[in-house]
Amino acid sequence: MAIYAMSDLHIALDNPEKTMEVFGLGWKDYMTRIKEECQIVGPDDIFLMPGDLSWITYLEKSQKDFKFINELPGKKLIVRGNHDYWWGTAKKMQEQMASMGYDTITVLRNNAYVCEEAVISGTRSWKRIEDDDTTAEDVKIHNREVERIKLCLKAIEEADPEHKKPHIFMLHFPPLSKTGGSTDISELIEGSNLVDICLYGHLHGRAHSQIFEGERSGVKYFCVAADYRKYRPFQVL
């Protein structure tokens, strides 16, 4: 069994007016390309999806988007993105998905998922408080997300206290600065000594220049935004 990852699918079958194709040729036919490129994932593989999956507003009203995601190969583990307006409590979402027949999707929120190959957790995070356009509300949300990250790290430690397996942490927002420098988020992750691989998305187009991939303080960082990966899932393990 392998572990793959890709974020920012931005599926817009239920809301065609939200298609990402308006952002240029790089997004042309992106939903078709996602379906084709995802065939590298095996039916028993783990497929990590760190946010911005669908443009729907209410999960129960999805007729096509989540059917599309559910039918992609592999067992999907999802965390929230900033455009996942349909997101609710983990319990409610899991119950809704079960009732709608979406049986390949598992919600991660303040918990850890243990499989044969790894221990996996994740949360949305938020924009960097160092950014010039940060508001008081942004700081409030950011601080709340810091607490969620701490809960996720605690869940990882409880799931594998002896660190016998690789620990994978998913964030939607990038954990590092625009130049790849430290932030309070990266310091929290690296200082925990609990994370081996950190995956993130959110960055598109010109913002790809802000992507950092490499190792810092024992943590390997990878961006898995769909357009950055040319819609081909990144093999994590």
Short mmCIF file of C-alpha atoms in Angstrom, two decimals:
data_model
loop_
_atom_site.label_atom_id
_atom_site.label_comp_id
_atom_site.label_asym_id
_atom_site.label_seq_id
_atom_site.Cartn_x
_atom_site.Cartn_y
_atom_site.Cartn_z
CA MET A 1 0.00 0.00 0.00
CA ALA A 2 1.25 3.47 -0.93
CA ILE A 3 0.32 6.92 0.35
CA TYR A 4 -0.46 9.72 -2.11
CA ALA A 5 -1.52 13.34 -1.58
CA MET A 6 -3.13 16.16 -3.53
CA SER A 7 -5.01 19.23 -2.31
CA ASP A 8 -7.02 22.01 -3.95
CA LEU A 9 -9.12 19.90 -6.29
CA HIS A 10 -11.72 22.72 -6.38
CA ILE A 11 -14.30 20.41 -7.97
CA ALA A 12 -17.09 22.53 -9.48
CA LEU A 13 -19.51 20.06 -11.05
CA ASP A 14 -22.32 21.20 -8.77
CA ASN A 15 -21.38 24.87 -9.29
CA PRO A 16 -20.00 25.19 -12.86
CA GLU A 17 -19.75 28.97 -12.50
CA LYS A 18 -17.01 28.37 -9.92
CA THR A 19 -14.73 26.51 -12.32
CA MET A 20 -11.03 27.28 -11.85
CA GLU A 21 -10.62 27.41 -15.63
CA VAL A 22 -11.15 31.17 -15.44
CA PHE A 23 -7.66 31.42 -13.91
CA GLY A 24 -5.84 30.51 -17.10
CA LEU A 25 -4.64 27.68 -19.30
CA GLY A 26 -2.98 25.92 -16.38
CA TRP A 27 -6.46 25.01 -15.14
CA LYS A 28 -7.90 24.01 -18.53
CA ASP A 29 -9.90 20.75 -18.25
CA TYR A 30 -8.53 20.36 -14.71
CA MET A 31 -11.35 18.13 -13.46
CA THR A 32 -10.84 15.73 -16.36
CA ARG A 33 -7.09 15.81 -15.76
CA ILE A 34 -7.58 15.08 -12.06
CA LYS A 35 -9.69 12.03 -12.86
CA GLU A 36 -7.12 10.73 -15.35
CA GLU A 37 -3.98 11.44 -13.29
CA CYS A 38 -5.48 9.96 -10.12
CA GLN A 39 -5.53 6.53 -11.73
CA ILE A 40 -1.98 6.04 -10.45
CA VAL A 41 -3.55 5.60 -6.99
CA GLY A 42 -4.44 2.01 -6.20
CA PRO A 43 -7.79 0.98 -4.68
CA ASP A 44 -6.12 0.06 -1.38
CA ASP A 45 -3.81 3.09 -1.24
CA ILE A 46 -4.25 6.03 1.13
CA PHE A 47 -5.04 9.32 -0.64
CA LEU A 48 -4.49 12.45 1.48
CA MET A 49 -6.43 15.60 0.56
CA PRO A 50 -5.49 18.73 2.55
CA GLY A 51 -8.39 21.00 1.74
CA ASP A 52 -10.27 23.03 -0.88
CA LEU A 53 -11.98 19.99 -2.35
CA SER A 54 -15.33 21.30 -3.57
CA TRP A 55 -17.11 24.60 -4.19
CA ILE A 56 -20.42 23.41 -2.71
CA THR A 57 -21.90 25.26 0.26
CA TYR A 58 -23.79 22.39 1.89
CA LEU A 59 -22.59 18.79 1.88
CA GLU A 60 -26.12 17.39 1.75
CA LYS A 61 -26.78 19.33 -1.47
CA SER A 62 -23.84 17.87 -3.36
CA GLN A 63 -25.09 15.85 -6.30
CA LYS A 64 -21.87 15.53 -8.29
CA ASP A 65 -18.80 16.94 -6.50
CA PHE A 66 -18.55 14.41 -3.70
CA LYS A 67 -19.58 11.57 -5.94
CA PHE A 68 -16.58 12.56 -8.09
CA ILE A 69 -14.26 12.63 -5.06
CA ASN A 70 -15.64 9.42 -3.60
CA GLU A 71 -15.10 7.59 -6.89
CA LEU A 72 -11.44 8.60 -7.16
CA PRO A 73 -9.29 5.58 -6.30
CA GLY A 74 -7.95 4.98 -2.81
CA LYS A 75 -9.12 5.70 0.70
CA LYS A 76 -9.38 9.47 1.04
CA LEU A 77 -8.41 11.26 4.26
CA ILE A 78 -9.52 14.89 4.16
CA VAL A 79 -8.91 18.07 6.14
CA ARG A 80 -10.53 21.46 5.72
CA GLY A 81 -9.47 24.21 3.33
CA ASN A 82 -10.43 27.88 3.42
CA HIS A 83 -12.94 27.39 0.58
CA ASP A 84 -14.58 24.27 2.04
CA TYR A 85 -17.71 26.14 3.11
CA TRP A 86 -19.60 22.84 3.49
CA TRP A 87 -17.40 21.79 6.42
CA GLY A 88 -19.15 21.02 9.72
CA THR A 89 -18.47 18.85 12.73
CA ALA A 90 -16.52 15.68 11.97
CA LYS A 91 -19.29 13.47 13.38
CA LYS A 92 -22.02 15.14 11.35
CA MET A 93 -20.00 15.10 8.12
CA GLN A 94 -19.08 11.44 8.51
CA GLU A 95 -22.72 10.55 9.15
CA GLN A 96 -23.85 12.58 6.12
CA MET A 97 -21.28 10.93 3.87
CA ALA A 98 -22.31 7.49 5.06
CA SER A 99 -25.96 8.23 4.37
CA MET A 100 -25.09 9.49 0.89
CA GLY A 101 -22.94 6.45 0.07
CA TYR A 102 -19.59 8.24 0.16
CA ASP A 103 -17.78 5.30 1.70
CA THR A 104 -14.16 6.04 0.69
CA ILE A 105 -13.82 9.37 2.55
CA THR A 106 -12.70 9.83 6.17
CA VAL A 107 -12.68 13.20 7.94
CA LEU A 108 -9.63 14.17 10.00
CA ARG A 109 -10.17 16.78 12.69
CA ASN A 110 -8.14 17.01 15.89
CA ASN A 111 -7.41 13.30 15.66
CA ALA A 112 -4.93 10.86 14.16
CA TYR A 113 -5.40 8.07 11.65
CA VAL A 114 -3.21 5.01 12.00
CA CYS A 115 -2.52 2.70 9.08
CA GLU A 116 0.13 0.08 8.44
CA GLU A 117 2.56 2.55 6.88
CA ALA A 118 2.11 5.76 8.89
CA VAL A 119 0.31 7.88 11.45
CA ILE A 120 -1.55 10.78 9.82
CA SER A 121 -3.18 13.93 11.17
CA GLY A 122 -3.95 17.43 10.01
CA THR A 123 -6.00 20.60 10.15
CA ARG A 124 -6.67 23.70 8.08
CA SER A 125 -4.32 26.20 9.76
CA TRP A 126 -4.70 29.83 8.60
CA LYS A 127 -2.90 32.64 6.86
CA ARG A 128 0.43 33.82 8.22
CA ILE A 129 0.08 36.53 10.85
CA GLU A 130 3.29 38.06 9.46
CA ASP A 131 1.50 39.02 6.21
CA ASP A 132 0.85 42.73 5.67
CA ASP A 133 -2.91 42.35 5.17
CA THR A 134 -3.50 40.42 8.41
CA THR A 135 -6.58 41.59 10.34
CA ALA A 136 -7.58 41.18 13.97
CA GLU A 137 -10.01 38.47 12.85
CA ASP A 138 -7.19 36.66 11.06
CA VAL A 139 -5.14 36.67 14.27
CA LYS A 140 -8.11 35.24 16.17
CA ILE A 141 -8.62 32.42 13.66
CA HIS A 142 -4.87 31.80 13.46
CA ASN A 143 -4.60 31.40 17.22
CA ARG A 144 -7.54 29.00 17.21
CA GLU A 145 -5.83 26.93 14.54
CA VAL A 146 -2.62 26.84 16.59
CA GLU A 147 -4.62 25.14 19.34
CA ARG A 148 -6.01 22.65 16.81
CA ILE A 149 -2.48 21.89 15.63
CA LYS A 150 -1.52 21.17 19.23
CA LEU A 151 -4.48 18.77 19.54
CA CYS A 152 -3.39 17.01 16.33
CA LEU A 153 0.18 16.67 17.57
CA LYS A 154 -1.09 15.26 20.84
CA ALA A 155 -3.20 12.74 18.92
CA ILE A 156 -0.16 11.67 16.91
CA GLU A 157 1.90 11.19 20.06
CA GLU A 158 -0.85 9.16 21.73
CA ALA A 159 -1.29 7.00 18.65
CA ASP A 160 2.42 6.19 18.29
CA PRO A 161 4.33 7.26 21.43
CA GLU A 162 7.48 5.37 20.44
CA HIS A 163 7.48 6.89 16.94
CA LYS A 164 7.71 3.50 15.25
CA LYS A 165 6.05 4.72 12.05
CA PRO A 166 6.47 7.82 9.87
CA HIS A 167 4.27 10.69 11.06
CA ILE A 168 2.56 12.71 8.32
CA PHE A 169 0.95 16.08 9.06
CA MET A 170 -1.43 17.83 6.65
CA LEU A 171 -2.12 21.57 6.60
CA HIS A 172 -4.08 23.47 3.99
CA PHE A 173 -2.20 26.74 4.47
CA PRO A 174 1.59 26.85 4.03
CA PRO A 175 3.37 26.59 7.40
CA LEU A 176 6.43 28.62 6.36
CA SER A 177 6.94 32.26 5.43
CA LYS A 178 6.81 33.50 1.84
CA THR A 179 10.59 33.07 1.67
CA GLY A 180 10.67 29.67 3.37
CA GLY A 181 11.52 31.08 6.78
CA SER A 182 10.19 30.09 10.17
CA THR A 183 6.74 30.95 11.50
CA ASP A 184 5.08 30.11 14.79
CA ILE A 185 3.39 27.20 12.98
CA SER A 186 6.63 25.73 11.63
CA GLU A 187 8.34 26.18 15.00
CA LEU A 188 5.48 24.34 16.68
CA ILE A 189 5.64 21.46 14.20
CA GLU A 190 9.42 21.17 14.17
CA GLY A 191 9.77 21.67 17.91
CA SER A 192 7.36 18.83 18.66
CA ASN A 193 9.78 16.22 17.24
CA LEU A 194 6.64 14.33 16.19
CA VAL A 195 6.35 15.16 12.48
CA ASP A 196 8.42 13.58 9.72
CA ILE A 197 6.53 14.87 6.68
CA CYS A 198 4.42 18.04 6.42
CA LEU A 199 2.13 18.47 3.40
CA TYR A 200 0.37 21.70 2.44
CA GLY A 201 -1.47 23.34 -0.46
CA HIS A 202 -3.36 26.61 -0.99
CA LEU A 203 -0.75 28.28 -3.22
CA HIS A 204 -1.69 28.79 -6.87
CA GLY A 205 -0.32 30.56 -9.93
CA ARG A 206 2.19 33.28 -9.07
CA ALA A 207 2.08 32.17 -5.44
CA HIS A 208 3.99 29.03 -6.47
CA SER A 209 7.06 31.24 -6.04
CA GLN A 210 6.41 31.04 -2.28
CA ILE A 211 6.61 27.25 -2.18
CA PHE A 212 9.31 25.68 -0.05
CA GLU A 213 10.11 22.00 -0.43
CA GLY A 214 12.90 20.40 1.51
CA GLU A 215 13.94 19.44 5.00
CA ARG A 216 14.08 21.70 8.05
CA SER A 217 14.86 20.47 11.56
CA GLY A 218 13.99 16.90 10.62
CA VAL A 219 10.69 17.74 8.90
CA LYS A 220 10.31 17.24 5.15
CA TYR A 221 7.95 19.77 3.55
CA PHE A 222 6.05 19.22 0.30
CA CYS A 223 3.43 21.31 -1.50
CA VAL A 224 0.67 19.15 -2.97
CA ALA A 225 -1.61 21.78 -4.53
CA ALA A 226 -3.22 20.19 -7.57
CA ASP A 227 -2.13 22.76 -10.15
CA TYR A 228 1.44 22.77 -8.78
CA ARG A 229 1.55 18.98 -9.16
CA LYS A 230 0.01 19.14 -12.66
CA TYR A 231 -3.00 17.29 -11.23
CA ARG A 232 -0.99 14.14 -10.56
CA PRO A 233 -1.07 12.90 -6.95
CA PHE A 234 2.26 13.15 -5.14
CA GLN A 235 3.54 9.86 -3.76
CA VAL A 236 4.40 10.51 -0.12
CA LEU A 237 5.38 6.96 0.87
#
